[in-house]
Short mmCIF file of C-alpha atoms in Angstrom, two decimals:
data_model
loop_
_atom_site.label_atom_id
_atom_site.label_comp_id
_atom_site.label_asym_id
_atom_site.label_seq_id
_atom_site.Cartn_x
_atom_site.Cartn_y
_atom_site.Cartn_z
CA MET A 1177 -16.34 1.94 -7.56
CA THR A 1178 -17.63 -1.15 -9.75
CA PRO A 1179 -18.26 -4.49 -7.71
CA PRO A 1180 -16.03 -7.44 -8.51
CA HIS A 1181 -16.11 -7.93 -12.52
CA GLY A 1182 -18.92 -5.80 -12.76
CA GLY A 1183 -20.66 -8.08 -14.99
CA PRO A 1184 -24.15 -9.48 -15.52
CA SER A 1185 -25.57 -11.60 -13.06
CA CYS A 1186 -23.61 -14.88 -12.71
CA THR A 1187 -23.73 -17.71 -10.50
CA THR A 1188 -22.27 -21.09 -9.81
CA GLU A 1189 -24.93 -23.10 -10.90
CA CYS A 1190 -26.65 -20.86 -13.51
CA ASP A 1191 -29.63 -23.09 -15.02
CA ARG A 1192 -29.15 -21.16 -17.90
CA THR A 1193 -29.39 -22.15 -21.46
CA ASP A 1194 -25.67 -21.34 -22.11
CA LEU A 1195 -24.47 -23.59 -19.91
CA LEU A 1196 -22.44 -26.63 -21.84
CA PRO A 1197 -23.54 -30.35 -20.78
CA SER A 1198 -21.37 -32.88 -19.84
CA GLY A 1199 -19.92 -34.37 -22.56
CA TYR A 1200 -20.11 -31.39 -24.94
CA GLN A 1201 -16.85 -30.99 -27.21
CA VAL A 1202 -15.16 -28.03 -27.26
CA GLY A 1203 -12.27 -27.72 -29.99
CA GLY A 1204 -10.17 -30.89 -28.87
CA TRP A 1205 -11.78 -31.03 -25.14
CA VAL A 1206 -14.94 -33.02 -23.90
CA VAL A 1207 -16.44 -30.99 -21.17
CA THR A 1208 -16.86 -32.92 -17.78
CA GLU A 1209 -18.02 -31.30 -15.43
CA LEU A 1210 -18.95 -27.35 -14.76
CA ILE A 1211 -16.36 -25.80 -12.05
CA GLY A 1212 -18.05 -22.68 -11.45
CA SER A 1213 -19.20 -18.89 -12.90
CA GLY A 1214 -18.22 -15.92 -12.66
CA GLY A 1215 -18.88 -12.14 -14.21
CA TRP A 1216 -17.52 -12.65 -17.74
CA SER A 1217 -16.87 -16.11 -17.98
CA THR A 1218 -17.59 -20.02 -16.94
CA VAL A 1219 -15.25 -22.38 -16.23
CA TYR A 1220 -15.38 -26.25 -16.91
CA ALA A 1221 -13.57 -29.25 -16.21
CA ALA A 1222 -12.64 -30.90 -19.63
CA ARG A 1223 -10.36 -34.50 -20.78
CA PRO A 1224 -8.90 -34.70 -24.37
CA ALA A 1225 -11.52 -35.68 -26.64
CA ASP A 1226 -9.51 -38.95 -27.79
CA GLY A 1227 -8.36 -39.70 -24.47
CA HIS A 1228 -4.89 -40.16 -25.49
CA PRO A 1229 -3.48 -36.56 -26.31
CA ASP A 1230 -0.55 -35.33 -28.17
CA ARG A 1231 -0.17 -32.41 -26.67
CA THR A 1232 2.55 -30.22 -25.05
CA GLY A 1233 2.24 -27.17 -23.09
CA GLY A 1234 3.94 -28.40 -19.92
CA ALA A 1235 1.32 -28.37 -17.96
CA PRO A 1236 1.80 -31.11 -14.70
CA ALA A 1237 -1.18 -33.20 -15.00
CA GLY A 1238 0.20 -35.02 -18.13
CA ARG A 1239 2.15 -38.13 -18.28
CA PRO A 1240 5.61 -37.81 -19.78
CA GLY A 1241 5.93 -36.83 -23.30
CA GLN A 1242 2.42 -36.06 -23.33
CA GLY A 1243 -0.20 -33.34 -22.15
CA PRO A 1244 -2.44 -33.31 -19.60
CA THR A 1245 -5.45 -35.67 -18.93
CA GLU A 1246 -7.46 -33.03 -17.33
CA VAL A 1247 -7.69 -29.14 -17.99
CA ALA A 1248 -9.99 -26.25 -17.08
CA LEU A 1249 -11.94 -24.64 -19.68
CA LYS A 1250 -12.99 -20.65 -19.09
CA VAL A 1251 -15.70 -20.06 -21.59
CA MET A 1252 -15.80 -16.09 -22.45
CA PRO A 1253 -19.17 -15.48 -24.41
CA THR A 1254 -19.19 -12.33 -26.36
CA ALA A 1255 -22.90 -12.67 -28.49
CA GLY A 1256 -25.35 -10.23 -27.39
CA LEU A 1257 -22.92 -8.14 -25.48
CA ALA A 1258 -22.75 -4.39 -26.20
CA PRO A 1259 -19.53 -3.22 -28.14
CA ARG A 1260 -18.00 -2.13 -25.11
CA GLN A 1261 -18.64 -4.69 -22.87
CA ALA A 1262 -17.57 -6.96 -26.08
CA ARG A 1263 -14.04 -5.40 -26.15
CA ARG A 1264 -14.09 -5.75 -22.13
CA ILE A 1265 -14.03 -9.48 -22.98
CA VAL A 1266 -11.55 -9.65 -25.53
CA GLU A 1267 -9.41 -7.19 -23.89
CA SER A 1268 -9.25 -9.59 -20.79
CA ALA A 1269 -8.50 -12.43 -22.76
CA ARG A 1270 -5.64 -10.72 -24.43
CA ARG A 1271 -4.05 -10.07 -20.77
CA GLU A 1272 -4.57 -13.69 -19.65
CA VAL A 1273 -2.95 -15.24 -23.11
CA GLU A 1274 -0.30 -12.63 -23.17
CA LEU A 1275 0.81 -13.07 -19.30
CA GLY A 1276 0.65 -17.07 -19.87
CA ARG A 1277 2.83 -16.95 -22.83
CA ARG A 1278 5.34 -14.47 -21.35
CA ALA A 1279 5.29 -15.04 -17.67
CA GLY A 1280 4.71 -18.99 -17.08
CA HIS A 1281 6.09 -19.90 -13.57
CA PRO A 1282 5.19 -23.30 -11.19
CA ARG A 1283 3.28 -20.50 -9.59
CA LEU A 1284 1.14 -19.69 -12.25
CA ILE A 1285 -1.70 -21.47 -13.21
CA GLY A 1286 -0.17 -23.35 -16.55
CA PHE A 1287 -1.78 -21.85 -19.92
CA LEU A 1288 -2.01 -24.38 -23.03
CA GLU A 1289 -4.01 -22.67 -25.96
CA THR A 1290 -6.67 -20.34 -26.82
CA PHE A 1291 -9.15 -20.63 -29.86
CA VAL A 1292 -12.84 -19.03 -30.69
CA LEU A 1293 -15.63 -21.50 -30.26
CA ALA A 1294 -17.47 -22.58 -33.20
CA ALA A 1295 -21.08 -23.51 -31.60
CA PRO A 1296 -24.28 -22.81 -33.98
CA ASP A 1297 -26.23 -24.59 -32.21
CA ARG A 1298 -26.15 -22.75 -29.56
CA PRO A 1299 -25.99 -19.35 -30.45
CA ALA A 1300 -25.24 -17.59 -27.00
CA LEU A 1301 -21.47 -19.36 -27.36
CA ASP A 1302 -21.04 -18.92 -30.77
CA GLY A 1303 -18.07 -17.07 -31.03
CA ALA A 1304 -17.32 -17.34 -27.02
CA ILE A 1305 -13.74 -17.17 -26.42
CA VAL A 1306 -12.40 -20.07 -24.74
CA LEU A 1307 -8.70 -20.47 -22.35
CA VAL A 1308 -7.57 -23.72 -22.13
CA MET A 1309 -5.49 -24.23 -18.34
CA GLU A 1310 -4.42 -26.18 -16.17
CA ARG A 1311 -6.76 -27.60 -13.75
CA ALA A 1312 -6.23 -27.33 -9.78
CA ALA A 1313 -8.07 -28.98 -7.43
CA GLY A 1314 -9.68 -26.25 -5.38
CA SER A 1315 -9.06 -22.66 -4.13
CA LEU A 1316 -7.30 -20.87 -1.15
CA ARG A 1317 -10.77 -19.64 -0.28
CA GLU A 1318 -12.04 -23.34 0.24
CA LEU A 1319 -9.12 -24.16 2.37
CA VAL A 1320 -9.63 -21.17 4.62
CA ASP A 1321 -13.17 -21.68 5.01
CA ALA A 1322 -12.28 -25.12 6.29
CA GLY A 1323 -9.67 -23.82 8.63
CA VAL A 1324 -5.87 -23.94 7.45
CA PRO A 1325 -3.53 -25.86 9.45
CA GLU A 1326 -1.19 -24.00 11.39
CA ALA A 1327 1.61 -26.18 9.81
CA ASP A 1328 0.75 -25.03 6.14
CA ARG A 1329 0.03 -21.50 6.60
CA GLY A 1330 3.75 -20.04 5.95
CA ARG A 1331 4.43 -22.60 3.59
CA LEU A 1332 0.85 -21.17 1.25
CA ILE A 1333 1.93 -17.50 2.27
CA ALA A 1334 5.53 -18.17 0.81
CA GLY A 1335 4.22 -19.82 -2.46
CA ILE A 1336 1.87 -16.66 -3.17
CA CYS A 1337 4.81 -14.64 -2.44
CA GLU A 1338 6.98 -16.67 -5.24
CA GLY A 1339 4.09 -16.31 -7.59
CA LEU A 1340 3.91 -12.52 -6.85
CA SER A 1341 7.85 -12.09 -7.00
CA HIS A 1342 7.72 -13.56 -10.65
CA LEU A 1343 4.77 -11.46 -11.74
CA HIS A 1344 6.41 -8.29 -10.56
CA ARG A 1345 9.67 -9.02 -11.79
CA SER A 1346 8.37 -9.57 -15.31
CA GLY A 1347 6.74 -6.58 -15.54
CA TRP A 1348 2.95 -7.34 -14.48
CA VAL A 1349 0.54 -6.40 -11.42
CA HIS A 1350 -2.11 -9.07 -10.69
CA ALA A 1351 -4.75 -6.47 -9.97
CA ASP A 1352 -6.69 -9.20 -8.39
CA LEU A 1353 -5.38 -11.50 -5.90
CA LYS A 1354 -7.80 -12.81 -3.39
CA PRO A 1355 -8.11 -16.31 -1.84
CA GLU A 1356 -10.63 -17.11 -4.51
CA ASN A 1357 -7.48 -16.35 -7.43
CA ILE A 1358 -5.10 -18.66 -5.83
CA LEU A 1359 -5.33 -22.24 -6.56
CA LEU A 1360 -3.99 -25.31 -5.03
CA GLY A 1361 -2.98 -28.42 -6.61
CA THR A 1362 -3.98 -31.94 -5.24
CA ASP A 1363 -0.12 -31.98 -3.93
CA GLY A 1364 -1.04 -28.91 -2.11
CA SER A 1365 1.16 -26.49 -4.50
CA VAL A 1366 0.19 -22.98 -4.94
CA LYS A 1367 -0.71 -21.23 -8.14
CA LEU A 1368 -2.10 -17.94 -8.74
CA SER A 1369 -4.90 -17.33 -11.49
CA ASP A 1370 -7.28 -15.41 -13.21
CA PHE A 1371 -5.22 -12.90 -14.80
CA GLY A 1372 -8.25 -11.09 -16.43
CA LEU A 1373 -7.62 -7.72 -15.06
CA ALA A 1374 -3.61 -8.28 -14.95
CA THR A 1375 -1.37 -5.21 -16.16
CA GLU A 1376 1.61 -4.97 -17.75
CA LEU A 1377 3.91 -2.18 -15.88
CA THR A 1378 5.21 0.90 -18.20
CA GLY A 1379 7.45 2.21 -15.79
CA THR A 1380 6.35 2.00 -12.22
CA HIS A 1381 3.19 1.58 -13.04
CA GLY A 1382 0.19 0.59 -15.45
CA TYR A 1383 -3.54 0.88 -16.09
CA ALA A 1384 -6.55 -1.09 -15.20
CA PRO A 1385 -10.05 -1.01 -15.64
CA PRO A 1386 -11.90 0.45 -12.59
CA MET A 1387 -12.45 -2.77 -11.61
CA GLY A 1388 -11.60 -5.33 -9.04
CA THR A 1389 -12.88 -6.94 -5.81
CA LEU A 1390 -13.89 -4.14 -3.06
CA ASP A 1391 -12.51 -6.10 -0.06
CA TYR A 1392 -9.06 -6.14 -1.33
CA LEU A 1393 -8.45 -2.41 -2.80
CA PRO A 1394 -5.94 -0.51 -0.84
CA PRO A 1395 -7.15 3.40 -0.04
CA GLU A 1396 -5.25 4.62 -2.64
CA ARG A 1397 -7.54 2.70 -5.32
CA TRP A 1398 -10.90 4.05 -3.77
CA ARG A 1399 -9.91 7.46 -4.54
CA ALA A 1400 -8.05 7.15 -7.71
CA PRO A 1401 -8.71 9.27 -10.85
CA LEU A 1402 -10.30 7.42 -14.20
CA GLY A 1403 -8.41 8.73 -16.93
CA GLU A 1404 -8.57 7.44 -20.84
CA LEU A 1405 -6.48 4.68 -19.96
CA GLY A 1406 -8.05 3.24 -16.92
CA VAL A 1407 -6.59 4.02 -13.06
CA GLN A 1408 -3.05 3.63 -12.13
CA VAL A 1409 -2.28 0.21 -10.64
CA ARG A 1410 1.15 -0.53 -8.74
CA PRO A 1411 2.73 -3.79 -7.45
CA SER A 1412 2.15 -2.35 -4.00
CA ALA A 1413 -1.74 -2.84 -4.65
CA ASP A 1414 -0.80 -6.58 -4.90
CA ILE A 1415 1.17 -6.08 -1.58
CA TRP A 1416 -2.07 -4.59 -0.03
CA ALA A 1417 -4.00 -7.51 -1.25
CA LEU A 1418 -1.46 -10.16 0.26
CA GLY A 1419 -1.65 -8.37 3.56
CA ILE A 1420 -5.63 -8.96 3.53
CA VAL A 1421 -5.04 -12.35 2.29
CA ILE A 1422 -2.61 -12.86 5.49
CA HIS A 1423 -4.55 -11.84 7.84
CA GLU A 1424 -7.61 -14.23 6.42
CA VAL A 1425 -5.80 -17.22 6.28
CA PHE A 1426 -4.72 -16.76 10.66
CA ALA A 1427 -7.95 -15.15 11.38
CA SER A 1428 -10.19 -17.66 9.92
CA GLY A 1429 -11.50 -15.52 6.41
CA GLY A 1430 -11.91 -12.50 9.25
CA SER A 1431 -11.01 -9.10 7.59
CA PRO A 1432 -8.54 -6.73 9.23
CA PHE A 1433 -11.69 -4.00 8.77
CA SER A 1434 -14.87 -4.39 10.06
CA GLY A 1435 -17.96 -3.82 8.60
CA ALA A 1436 -21.11 -6.33 7.31
CA THR A 1437 -20.70 -5.26 3.92
CA PRO A 1438 -17.72 -4.76 0.99
CA MET A 1439 -18.68 -1.10 0.85
CA ALA A 1440 -19.03 -0.67 4.58
CA ARG A 1441 -15.19 -2.28 4.99
CA GLY A 1442 -13.98 -0.48 1.75
CA ALA A 1443 -15.16 3.04 4.08
CA ALA A 1444 -13.19 1.26 7.03
CA VAL A 1445 -10.21 1.32 4.82
CA GLN A 1446 -10.60 4.78 3.36
CA GLU A 1447 -10.74 5.82 7.27
CA TYR A 1448 -7.54 4.01 7.96
CA GLY A 1449 -6.17 4.82 4.68
CA ALA A 1450 -6.58 8.43 6.10
CA GLY A 1451 -4.88 8.45 8.85
CA ARG A 1452 -8.59 8.82 11.15
CA ALA A 1453 -8.65 5.14 12.24
CA PRO A 1454 -5.66 2.55 13.73
CA LEU A 1455 -5.27 -0.73 12.09
CA ARG A 1456 -6.92 -3.54 14.08
CA MET A 1457 -5.63 -7.01 13.40
CA ASP A 1458 -6.88 -10.53 14.96
CA HIS A 1459 -5.43 -11.41 17.97
CA ALA A 1460 -4.73 -15.15 16.11
CA LEU A 1461 -2.08 -13.78 14.39
CA PRO A 1462 1.32 -14.36 15.68
CA PRO A 1463 3.56 -11.54 16.48
CA PHE A 1464 5.89 -12.40 13.03
CA TRP A 1465 2.81 -12.79 10.65
CA ARG A 1466 1.26 -9.78 12.50
CA ALA A 1467 4.32 -7.58 11.79
CA LEU A 1468 4.56 -8.91 7.84
CA ALA A 1469 0.79 -8.17 7.36
CA ALA A 1470 0.89 -4.87 9.30
CA ASP A 1471 3.89 -3.82 6.33
CA CYS A 1472 1.78 -4.76 3.52
CA LEU A 1473 -0.98 -3.03 4.91
CA ALA A 1474 0.52 0.08 5.17
CA PRO A 1475 -1.75 3.33 4.38
CA THR A 1476 0.07 4.61 1.70
CA HIS A 1477 1.77 3.66 -1.83
CA ALA A 1478 4.62 5.11 -0.37
CA ALA A 1479 5.28 3.41 3.06
CA ARG A 1480 4.47 0.23 1.32
CA ALA A 1481 6.61 0.47 -1.83
CA PRO A 1482 9.68 -0.71 0.34
CA HIS A 1483 8.33 -4.13 1.11
CA THR A 1484 8.18 -5.64 -2.43
CA ALA A 1485 6.93 -9.84 -2.66
CA ASP A 1486 10.90 -10.40 -2.70
CA SER A 1487 11.76 -8.94 0.43
CA LEU A 1488 8.90 -10.63 2.08
CA LEU A 1489 9.56 -13.69 0.63
CA ALA A 1490 13.15 -13.50 2.33
CA ARG A 1491 11.84 -12.37 5.56
CA ILE A 1492 9.35 -15.95 5.45
CA ARG A 1493 12.22 -17.65 4.33
CA ALA A 1494 14.81 -16.72 7.05
CA GLN A 1495 11.77 -17.16 10.03
CA GLN A 1496 11.02 -20.54 8.65
CA GLY A 1497 14.89 -21.11 8.60
CA THR A 1498 15.14 -20.31 12.10
CA ARG A 1499 12.35 -22.82 12.83
CA GLY A 1500 13.54 -25.65 10.98
CA THR A 1501 10.70 -25.60 8.52
CA GLY A 1502 10.73 -25.32 4.70
CA THR A 1503 8.59 -23.66 2.57
CA GLY A 1504 8.06 -26.32 -0.35
CA ARG A 1505 6.28 -29.13 1.54
CA LEU A 1506 3.13 -29.77 3.14
CA HIS A 1507 2.61 -31.32 6.66
CA VAL A 1508 1.26 -34.41 5.11
CA ARG A 1509 -1.42 -35.41 8.08
CA ALA A 1510 -3.18 -31.87 7.71
CA ARG A 1511 -2.63 -32.06 3.84
CA ALA A 1512 -4.68 -35.34 3.53
CA ALA A 1513 -6.92 -34.01 6.01
CA VAL A 1514 -7.70 -30.45 4.66
CA LEU A 1515 -7.28 -30.95 1.10
CA ALA A 1516 -10.34 -34.03 1.16
CA THR A 1517 -11.91 -32.09 3.06
CA ALA A 1518 -12.03 -28.37 1.45
CA LEU A 1519 -11.56 -29.14 -2.14
CA CYS A 1520 -13.47 -32.20 -2.33
CA GLY A 1521 -16.27 -30.56 -4.15
CA ILE A 1522 -13.58 -28.75 -6.82
CA ALA A 1523 -11.47 -31.64 -6.99
CA GLY A 1524 -13.95 -34.31 -7.81
CA ALA A 1525 -15.63 -37.77 -6.03
CA SER A 1526 -12.23 -39.24 -6.39
CA LEU A 1527 -10.82 -37.34 -3.44
CA CYS A 1528 -13.78 -38.40 -1.14
CA SER A 1529 -15.30 -41.08 0.50
CA ASP A 1530 -18.94 -41.84 1.57
CA ALA A 1531 -20.70 -40.09 4.41
CA VAL A 1532 -24.20 -40.01 6.14
CA ARG A 1533 -24.19 -38.02 8.84
CA VAL A 1534 -25.15 -33.87 9.37
CA SER A 1535 -22.37 -32.26 11.28
CA SER A 1536 -21.41 -29.05 12.80
CA SER A 1537 -18.63 -27.12 11.93
CA ALA A 1538 -18.39 -25.16 14.79
CA ALA A 1539 -19.00 -28.17 16.88
CA HIS A 1540 -16.68 -30.45 15.32
CA GLY A 1541 -13.96 -28.24 13.75
CA ARG A 1542 -15.47 -28.07 9.96
CA ALA A 1543 -16.32 -31.27 9.01
CA GLY A 1544 -14.97 -33.05 6.05
CA VAL A 1545 -17.15 -32.86 3.20
CA THR A 1546 -17.01 -36.23 1.66
CA ALA A 1547 -18.68 -38.07 -1.53
CA GLY A 1548 -22.43 -37.86 -0.88
CA THR A 1549 -22.46 -34.61 1.18
CA ILE A 1550 -22.82 -30.87 0.75
CA ARG A 1551 -21.49 -27.86 2.64
CA VAL A 1552 -23.90 -25.28 3.62
CA PHE A 1553 -22.68 -21.90 2.16
CA ASN A 1554 -24.07 -18.22 3.87
CA ALA A 1555 -23.39 -15.76 1.05
CA GLU A 1556 -23.36 -13.21 3.75
CA ARG A 1557 -20.50 -12.95 4.71
CA VAL A 1558 -20.53 -11.39 8.30
CA CYS A 1559 -22.25 -14.98 9.59
CA ARG A 1560 -19.45 -16.65 7.51
CA GLN A 1561 -17.15 -15.50 9.98
CA ARG A 1562 -19.05 -16.18 13.24
CA LEU A 1563 -18.76 -19.64 14.68
CA ASP A 1564 -21.51 -18.54 17.46
CA ARG A 1565 -24.48 -20.22 15.61
CA ASP A 1566 -26.52 -17.10 15.83
CA PRO A 1567 -29.81 -17.48 15.41
CA GLN A 1568 -29.99 -14.46 12.90
CA CYS A 1569 -27.60 -16.30 10.81
CA SER A 1570 -29.22 -19.40 10.56
CA LEU A 1571 -30.70 -20.58 7.06
CA GLY A 1572 -33.91 -22.75 6.70
CA LEU A 1573 -34.63 -25.84 4.80
CA ALA A 1574 -37.70 -26.40 2.86
CA ILE A 1575 -40.43 -28.78 3.27
CA ASP A 1576 -41.29 -28.68 -0.73
CA PRO A 1577 -38.68 -27.59 -3.40
CA LEU A 1578 -41.85 -26.39 -5.59
CA LYS A 1579 -43.53 -23.94 -3.36
CA PRO A 1580 -42.37 -20.80 -2.69
CA TYR A 1581 -39.68 -20.34 -0.42
CA ALA A 1582 -41.15 -19.14 2.79
CA ALA A 1583 -42.05 -19.60 6.50
CA ASP A 1584 -44.81 -21.72 6.22
CA ASN A 1585 -42.47 -24.08 4.04
CA VAL A 1586 -39.27 -24.58 6.46
CA VAL A 1587 -38.76 -27.70 8.42
CA PRO A 1588 -37.81 -26.45 12.61
CA THR A 1589 -34.42 -27.97 12.36
CA ARG A 1590 -32.08 -24.79 11.02
CA VAL A 1591 -28.63 -25.25 9.73
CA TRP A 1592 -25.44 -22.61 9.48
CA HIS A 1593 -22.78 -21.61 7.40
CA GLY A 1594 -20.24 -24.63 7.09
CA ASP A 1595 -22.66 -27.36 8.59
CA VAL A 1596 -21.88 -30.91 6.75
CA LEU A 1597 -25.43 -32.55 5.53
CA ALA A 1598 -25.97 -36.05 4.10
CA ALA A 1599 -27.18 -35.76 0.25
CA GLU A 1600 -29.63 -38.00 -1.03
CA CYS A 1601 -30.51 -36.54 -4.61
CA GLN A 1602 -31.47 -33.64 -6.56
CA TRP A 1603 -34.01 -31.94 -8.35
CA ALA A 1604 -33.16 -29.75 -11.27
CA ASP A 1605 -36.94 -27.74 -11.88
CA GLY A 1606 -38.01 -26.64 -8.15
CA GLN A 1607 -38.45 -22.99 -7.26
CA LEU A 1608 -36.15 -20.33 -8.42
CA ILE A 1609 -34.08 -19.00 -5.62
CA ILE A 1610 -31.81 -16.02 -5.76
CA ASP A 1611 -29.66 -15.29 -2.61
CA GLU A 1612 -28.03 -12.21 -0.87
CA GLU A 1613 -25.22 -12.04 -4.09
CA ASP A 1614 -27.71 -12.32 -6.56
CA GLN A 1615 -26.74 -15.97 -7.09
CA ARG A 1616 -29.84 -17.92 -8.58
CA SER A 1617 -30.93 -21.81 -9.41
CA THR A 1618 -33.65 -23.48 -9.56
CA ARG A 1619 -31.72 -26.79 -8.35
CA TRP A 1620 -32.47 -28.44 -5.19
CA PHE A 1621 -30.90 -31.18 -2.97
CA ARG A 1622 -32.77 -33.36 -0.78
CA VAL A 1623 -30.62 -33.69 2.81
CA ARG A 1624 -30.96 -36.40 5.57
CA LEU A 1625 -31.33 -34.70 9.02
CA PRO A 1626 -30.28 -35.74 12.17
CA ALA A 1627 -31.73 -38.61 13.58
CA GLY A 1628 -35.06 -37.81 15.27
CA SER A 1629 -35.98 -34.99 13.27
CA ALA A 1630 -39.58 -34.60 12.09
CA PRO A 1631 -39.30 -34.57 8.97
CA PRO A 1632 -36.34 -36.90 8.37
CA ALA A 1633 -35.10 -35.07 5.42
CA ALA A 1634 -35.69 -31.32 3.70
CA TRP A 1635 -34.65 -29.75 0.50
CA LEU A 1636 -31.25 -27.03 0.39
CA PRO A 1637 -31.27 -24.66 -2.56
CA ALA A 1638 -28.15 -25.13 -4.49
CA VAL A 1639 -27.55 -21.50 -4.30
CA ARG A 1640 -26.59 -22.34 -0.51
CA THR A 1641 -23.54 -24.55 -1.15
CA LYS A 1642 -20.41 -24.59 -3.08
CA GLU A 1643 -20.38 -28.29 -3.45
CA ARG A 1644 -21.85 -29.72 -6.93
CA PRO A 1645 -22.06 -34.01 -6.13
CA ALA A 1646 -22.56 -36.29 -8.64
CA LEU A 1647 -25.94 -37.18 -7.56
CA PRO A 1648 -29.00 -39.09 -9.06
CA GLY A 1649 -31.98 -36.95 -9.85
CA CYS A 1650 -34.63 -37.42 -6.87
CA PRO A 1651 -38.27 -38.91 -8.00
CA HIS A 1652 -41.16 -36.12 -7.76
CA PRO A 1653 -40.67 -34.27 -4.81
CA THR A 1654 -44.42 -35.12 -3.59
CA ALA A 1655 -43.32 -38.86 -3.96
CA VAL A 1656 -40.10 -38.79 -1.74
CA ARG A 1657 -41.66 -36.85 1.53
#
């Protein structure tokens, strides 16, 4: 089984020569900032090159009669790849383009155009495929990490079901549904995204590459034979992934299958699928959602097939109707608090306000990320799920970003996943750090520590946060101690 996207080592802050700087023009768009990087692509925020576009595409960000004022550019390089890898990139882009043009829907991320990048000044990107898409404010993953307000959970899950229902009725399977691929607009609207593994149905099933995200694969995918066309994929695979997502929304990101690694959790999935282990869900799931998730997580395709996206959506709407709540609107106060918190780093500084404190997510209920602050990220999922601040899950802050990140170069103050730190500036050329997921960067952030700490400030490597605030460069590290 190939890990998610099976591509070359990638990061959210790669420090590579093939990254596009702010201000670089790509087709009719100008790059404004890096959003993130995946196995085979890098995504940037961009604006129209002339500032007054006369584009059509139906993206909601635009003014009446015009195109969007901001988009996301998905850049998929092909230079230097082996022929089979290049074909995989081209096929992935073809699927996204075809689905975007044929299956448009308010619950699917908007697709505007595609073109091949001519960049002779950047050989690594010359000939890259560029997909231009609607830009969202952030993903469900950020919202789950921040804590989804109870009033919004049902609405969000209903929105996912609406998107899946449209996909399945249009003859497509997403094949990589997960919180990272469920995007949110600034108004809280749900948008399914990343259709690089999506497959078109031919009858009851389609064929996809033997790829995907391990934590969201149903039991049958772990044993699926690989044929000439790939592995068989059916809509029930999306329903299984939906069951995992429902559990994560209610259980603060926790999986119903235990294990310290994706492979260990995959082994637990297979034990359950073979009937050798029961389904154990978190007690945080209310009875209705527990029953819904259990139906999504039926151990076989045959048992799961009756629970279509349409039928699940009907059940959710009926349940919400009896409680007098709708699926189309956010709980306003919760939306304002959580989106400004969880999506700040993605949506941009306009959503944020200044903050100068250091907060603990465990003690303060997922404190908000604001301009000039960053949230600590631990790549070890088992630590992300803990709230007890176990010392084994703590992370160190460096004294000097130019020296090895070792025990003698760490301040006494420790931090944990979710802690929010006040950031002063950044240094781009520090010690190279590689985390547990092979994310790597030489970028460091100088952060202020709580009053009374000695020293009063320290350095956090960029791989230990998902935030990319617009901070000034620091003076030389030896000059700011």
